[in-house]
Coordinates of C-alpha atoms in Angstrom, one line a residue:
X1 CA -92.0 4.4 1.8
X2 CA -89.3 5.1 4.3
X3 CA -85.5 6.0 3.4
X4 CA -82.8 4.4 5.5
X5 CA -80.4 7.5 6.0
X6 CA -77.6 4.9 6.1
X7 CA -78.2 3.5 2.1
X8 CA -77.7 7.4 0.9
X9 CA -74.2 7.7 1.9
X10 CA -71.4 6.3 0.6
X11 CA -69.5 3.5 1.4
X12 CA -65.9 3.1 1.6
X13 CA -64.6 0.1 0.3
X14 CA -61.1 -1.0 2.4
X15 CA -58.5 -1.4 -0.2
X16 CA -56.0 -4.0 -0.2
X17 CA -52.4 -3.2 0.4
X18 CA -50.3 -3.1 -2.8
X19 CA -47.9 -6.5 -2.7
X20 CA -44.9 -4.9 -3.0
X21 CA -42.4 -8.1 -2.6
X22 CA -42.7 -9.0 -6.4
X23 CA -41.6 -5.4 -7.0
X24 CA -37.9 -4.0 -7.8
X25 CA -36.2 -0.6 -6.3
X26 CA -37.0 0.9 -9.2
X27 CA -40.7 0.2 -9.4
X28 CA -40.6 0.9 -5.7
X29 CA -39.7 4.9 -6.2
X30 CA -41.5 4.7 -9.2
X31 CA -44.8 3.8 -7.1
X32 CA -43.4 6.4 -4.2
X33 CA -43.9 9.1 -6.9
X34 CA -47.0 8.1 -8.2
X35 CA -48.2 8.1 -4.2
X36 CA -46.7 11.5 -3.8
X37 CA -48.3 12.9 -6.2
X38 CA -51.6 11.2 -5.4
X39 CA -51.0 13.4 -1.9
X40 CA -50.5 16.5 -4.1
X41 CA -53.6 16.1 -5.8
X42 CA -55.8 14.9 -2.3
X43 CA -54.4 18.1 -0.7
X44 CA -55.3 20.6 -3.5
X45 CA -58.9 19.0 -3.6
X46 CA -58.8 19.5 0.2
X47 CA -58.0 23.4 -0.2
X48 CA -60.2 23.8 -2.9
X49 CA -63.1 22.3 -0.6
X50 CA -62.0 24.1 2.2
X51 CA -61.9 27.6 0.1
X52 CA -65.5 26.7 -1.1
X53 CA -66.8 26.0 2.5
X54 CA -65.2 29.7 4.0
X55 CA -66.9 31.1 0.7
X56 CA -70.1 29.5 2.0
X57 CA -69.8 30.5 5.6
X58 CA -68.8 33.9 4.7
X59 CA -71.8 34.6 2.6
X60 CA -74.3 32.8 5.2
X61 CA -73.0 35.0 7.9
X62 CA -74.2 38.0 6.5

């Protein structure tokens, strides 16, 4: 039985666009925050992945 390379990796779904007409100011900076801290969170993942893959690096070029 063959493997098609392509059904092992994951897919990225396209998200739709939040509607933000139905929102007020208010639930406008209150979804700001909740984005900025989504970007907080992203980016230490990143660095954490990033200090993982110089640990890695560093041990294989020994």
């Amino acid at each position: 039985m063959a493997f098609d390379l392509d059904e092992l990796l994951p897919t990225k779904k396209p998200t739709r666009p939040v509607d933000l007409t139905g929102l007020s100011i208010g639930d406008l900076n209150d979804y700001i925050a909740a984005l900025e801290a989504e970007i907080v969170r992203v980016r230490a993942t990143i660095r954490d992945k990033q200090d993982v893959q110089a640990a890695a690096q560093a041990f294989f070029k020994k």
